[in-house]
Amino acid sequence: VISSPSLFQIRIKSSQRDKINPMFLAWQLNQKPVQQYFRKSAEGSTQTNIRKPVLADVELAIPEIEKQKTIAKLYAASIKENALLYKLISNRQQQLNAIATDLIQNSEQFKG
């Protein structure tokens, strides 16, 4: 993977891989307190940017690995649930669109 100068790639050091779950790290970086910190520290008006020192200074809580794994599993489940919910909403909208199209094509037209 090649990152442009405006993107940062976060990696867990090989010596820390048994202490930090990557999915847990992704979850924590996307949580409200960290996101608020990023928004507060962001620069730019149209396209906001976060400088590397800001990213390096973010405070994270790293619990025991088993707790991280549990949180990571919950996070993965929530991602799947969101995708399924979106799919259900999309399917319902397609169903309603088909009903509307059928009504227009197969019923008498009334003009007010």
PDB file of C-alpha atoms in Angstrom:
ATOM      1  CA  VAL A   1       0.000   0.000   0.000  1.00  0.00           C
ATOM      2  CA  ILE A   2       1.287   3.426  -0.901  1.00  0.00           C
ATOM      3  CA  SER A   3       0.105   6.434   1.091  1.00  0.00           C
ATOM      4  CA  SER A   4       0.154   9.928  -0.291  1.00  0.00           C
ATOM      5  CA  PRO A   5       1.821  12.613   1.832  1.00  0.00           C
ATOM      6  CA  SER A   6      -1.614  13.664   3.123  1.00  0.00           C
ATOM      7  CA  LEU A   7      -2.479  10.199   4.455  1.00  0.00           C
ATOM      8  CA  PHE A   8      -1.047   8.433   7.455  1.00  0.00           C
ATOM      9  CA  GLN A   9      -0.825   4.699   7.767  1.00  0.00           C
ATOM     10  CA  ILE A  10      -1.116   3.470  11.338  1.00  0.00           C
ATOM     11  CA  ARG A  11       0.691   0.259  12.138  1.00  0.00           C
ATOM     12  CA  ILE A  12       1.167  -1.613  15.358  1.00  0.00           C
ATOM     13  CA  LYS A  13       4.816  -2.330  16.069  1.00  0.00           C
ATOM     14  CA  SER A  14       5.622  -6.024  15.850  1.00  0.00           C
ATOM     15  CA  SER A  15       6.712  -5.988  19.498  1.00  0.00           C
ATOM     16  CA  GLN A  16       3.224  -4.723  20.497  1.00  0.00           C
ATOM     17  CA  ARG A  17       1.051  -6.965  18.303  1.00  0.00           C
ATOM     18  CA  ASP A  18       0.247  -9.333  21.168  1.00  0.00           C
ATOM     19  CA  LYS A  19      -0.806  -6.349  23.326  1.00  0.00           C
ATOM     20  CA  ILE A  20      -2.986  -4.339  20.911  1.00  0.00           C
ATOM     21  CA  ASN A  21      -5.848  -5.676  18.803  1.00  0.00           C
ATOM     22  CA  PRO A  22      -5.982  -3.766  15.457  1.00  0.00           C
ATOM     23  CA  MET A  23      -9.797  -3.847  15.323  1.00  0.00           C
ATOM     24  CA  PHE A  24      -9.939  -2.462  18.860  1.00  0.00           C
ATOM     25  CA  LEU A  25      -7.556   0.312  17.847  1.00  0.00           C
ATOM     26  CA  ALA A  26      -9.731   1.177  14.833  1.00  0.00           C
ATOM     27  CA  TRP A  27     -12.805   1.216  17.071  1.00  0.00           C
ATOM     28  CA  GLN A  28     -11.174   3.494  19.635  1.00  0.00           C
ATOM     29  CA  LEU A  29      -9.914   5.937  16.992  1.00  0.00           C
ATOM     30  CA  ASN A  30     -13.490   6.257  15.719  1.00  0.00           C
ATOM     31  CA  GLN A  31     -15.070   6.916  19.116  1.00  0.00           C
ATOM     32  CA  LYS A  32     -16.480  10.288  20.129  1.00  0.00           C
ATOM     33  CA  PRO A  33     -13.708  11.448  22.511  1.00  0.00           C
ATOM     34  CA  VAL A  34     -10.943  10.820  19.966  1.00  0.00           C
ATOM     35  CA  GLN A  35     -13.002  12.241  17.101  1.00  0.00           C
ATOM     36  CA  GLN A  36     -13.672  15.388  19.152  1.00  0.00           C
ATOM     37  CA  TYR A  37      -9.940  15.712  19.787  1.00  0.00           C
ATOM     38  CA  PHE A  38      -9.281  15.362  16.047  1.00  0.00           C
ATOM     39  CA  ARG A  39     -11.971  17.949  15.166  1.00  0.00           C
ATOM     40  CA  LYS A  40     -10.606  20.379  17.754  1.00  0.00           C
ATOM     41  CA  SER A  41      -7.069  19.941  16.409  1.00  0.00           C
ATOM     42  CA  ALA A  42      -7.957  19.901  12.704  1.00  0.00           C
ATOM     43  CA  GLU A  43      -6.738  22.578  10.327  1.00  0.00           C
ATOM     44  CA  GLY A  44      -8.349  23.924   7.185  1.00  0.00           C
ATOM     45  CA  SER A  45     -11.875  25.030   6.376  1.00  0.00           C
ATOM     46  CA  THR A  46     -13.039  23.227   3.243  1.00  0.00           C
ATOM     47  CA  GLN A  47     -10.925  20.130   3.663  1.00  0.00           C
ATOM     48  CA  THR A  48      -9.748  19.562   7.197  1.00  0.00           C
ATOM     49  CA  ASN A  49      -6.394  18.000   7.937  1.00  0.00           C
ATOM     50  CA  ILE A  50      -4.783  16.571  11.019  1.00  0.00           C
ATOM     51  CA  ARG A  51      -1.062  17.024  11.405  1.00  0.00           C
ATOM     52  CA  LYS A  52       1.105  14.030  12.263  1.00  0.00           C
ATOM     53  CA  PRO A  53       2.071  15.367  15.738  1.00  0.00           C
ATOM     54  CA  VAL A  54      -1.636  15.689  16.599  1.00  0.00           C
ATOM     55  CA  LEU A  55      -2.192  12.080  15.606  1.00  0.00           C
ATOM     56  CA  ALA A  56       0.892  10.996  17.552  1.00  0.00           C
ATOM     57  CA  ASP A  57      -0.345  12.805  20.683  1.00  0.00           C
ATOM     58  CA  VAL A  58      -3.801  11.229  20.790  1.00  0.00           C
ATOM     59  CA  GLU A  59      -4.505   9.615  24.161  1.00  0.00           C
ATOM     60  CA  LEU A  60      -5.825   6.067  24.021  1.00  0.00           C
ATOM     61  CA  ALA A  61      -6.865   3.647  26.731  1.00  0.00           C
ATOM     62  CA  ILE A  62      -5.444   0.180  26.160  1.00  0.00           C
ATOM     63  CA  PRO A  63      -7.135  -2.430  28.361  1.00  0.00           C
ATOM     64  CA  GLU A  64      -6.113  -6.082  28.666  1.00  0.00           C
ATOM     65  CA  ILE A  65      -6.016  -7.932  25.344  1.00  0.00           C
ATOM     66  CA  GLU A  66      -9.047 -10.098  26.188  1.00  0.00           C
ATOM     67  CA  LYS A  67     -11.190  -7.012  26.801  1.00  0.00           C
ATOM     68  CA  GLN A  68      -9.883  -5.548  23.535  1.00  0.00           C
ATOM     69  CA  LYS A  69     -10.905  -8.714  21.695  1.00  0.00           C
ATOM     70  CA  THR A  70     -14.398  -8.559  23.206  1.00  0.00           C
ATOM     71  CA  ILE A  71     -14.812  -4.923  22.182  1.00  0.00           C
ATOM     72  CA  ALA A  72     -13.442  -5.695  18.717  1.00  0.00           C
ATOM     73  CA  LYS A  73     -16.012  -8.488  18.292  1.00  0.00           C
ATOM     74  CA  LEU A  74     -18.811  -6.129  19.343  1.00  0.00           C
ATOM     75  CA  TYR A  75     -17.495  -3.541  16.898  1.00  0.00           C
ATOM     76  CA  ALA A  76     -17.386  -6.069  14.050  1.00  0.00           C
ATOM     77  CA  ALA A  77     -20.941  -7.161  14.888  1.00  0.00           C
ATOM     78  CA  SER A  78     -22.136  -3.542  14.850  1.00  0.00           C
ATOM     79  CA  ILE A  79     -20.579  -3.022  11.415  1.00  0.00           C
ATOM     80  CA  LYS A  80     -22.430  -6.089  10.107  1.00  0.00           C
ATOM     81  CA  GLU A  81     -25.678  -4.945  11.744  1.00  0.00           C
ATOM     82  CA  ASN A  82     -25.375  -1.504  10.130  1.00  0.00           C
ATOM     83  CA  ALA A  83     -24.809  -3.088   6.723  1.00  0.00           C
ATOM     84  CA  LEU A  84     -27.812  -5.375   7.154  1.00  0.00           C
ATOM     85  CA  LEU A  85     -30.002  -2.508   8.326  1.00  0.00           C
ATOM     86  CA  TYR A  86     -28.965  -0.402   5.344  1.00  0.00           C
ATOM     87  CA  LYS A  87     -29.734  -3.318   3.034  1.00  0.00           C
ATOM     88  CA  LEU A  88     -33.184  -3.762   4.615  1.00  0.00           C
ATOM     89  CA  ILE A  89     -33.947  -0.059   4.220  1.00  0.00           C
ATOM     90  CA  SER A  90     -32.777  -0.137   0.602  1.00  0.00           C
ATOM     91  CA  ASN A  91     -34.866  -3.247  -0.133  1.00  0.00           C
ATOM     92  CA  ARG A  92     -37.967  -1.632   1.411  1.00  0.00           C
ATOM     93  CA  GLN A  93     -37.453   1.498  -0.682  1.00  0.00           C
ATOM     94  CA  GLN A  94     -37.111  -0.614  -3.852  1.00  0.00           C
ATOM     95  CA  GLN A  95     -40.309  -2.433  -2.907  1.00  0.00           C
ATOM     96  CA  LEU A  96     -42.180   0.853  -2.441  1.00  0.00           C
ATOM     97  CA  ASN A  97     -40.792   2.188  -5.724  1.00  0.00           C
ATOM     98  CA  ALA A  98     -42.009  -0.949  -7.516  1.00  0.00           C
ATOM     99  CA  ILE A  99     -45.478  -0.550  -5.966  1.00  0.00           C
ATOM    100  CA  ALA A 100     -45.591   3.106  -7.052  1.00  0.00           C
ATOM    101  CA  THR A 101     -44.497   2.229 -10.583  1.00  0.00           C
ATOM    102  CA  ASP A 102     -47.086  -0.566 -10.776  1.00  0.00           C
ATOM    103  CA  LEU A 103     -49.842   1.767  -9.568  1.00  0.00           C
ATOM    104  CA  ILE A 104     -48.988   4.387 -12.177  1.00  0.00           C
ATOM    105  CA  GLN A 105     -48.747   1.883 -15.018  1.00  0.00           C
ATOM    106  CA  ASN A 106     -51.785  -0.241 -14.150  1.00  0.00           C
ATOM    107  CA  SER A 107     -54.435   2.169 -12.912  1.00  0.00           C
ATOM    108  CA  GLU A 108     -56.586   4.869 -14.398  1.00  0.00           C
ATOM    109  CA  GLN A 109     -55.036   8.270 -14.498  1.00  0.00           C
ATOM    110  CA  PHE A 110     -56.862  11.050 -12.702  1.00  0.00           C
ATOM    111  CA  LYS A 111     -56.087  14.674 -13.213  1.00  0.00           C
ATOM    112  CA  GLY A 112     -57.044  17.170 -10.554  1.00  0.00           C
TER     113      GLY A 112
END
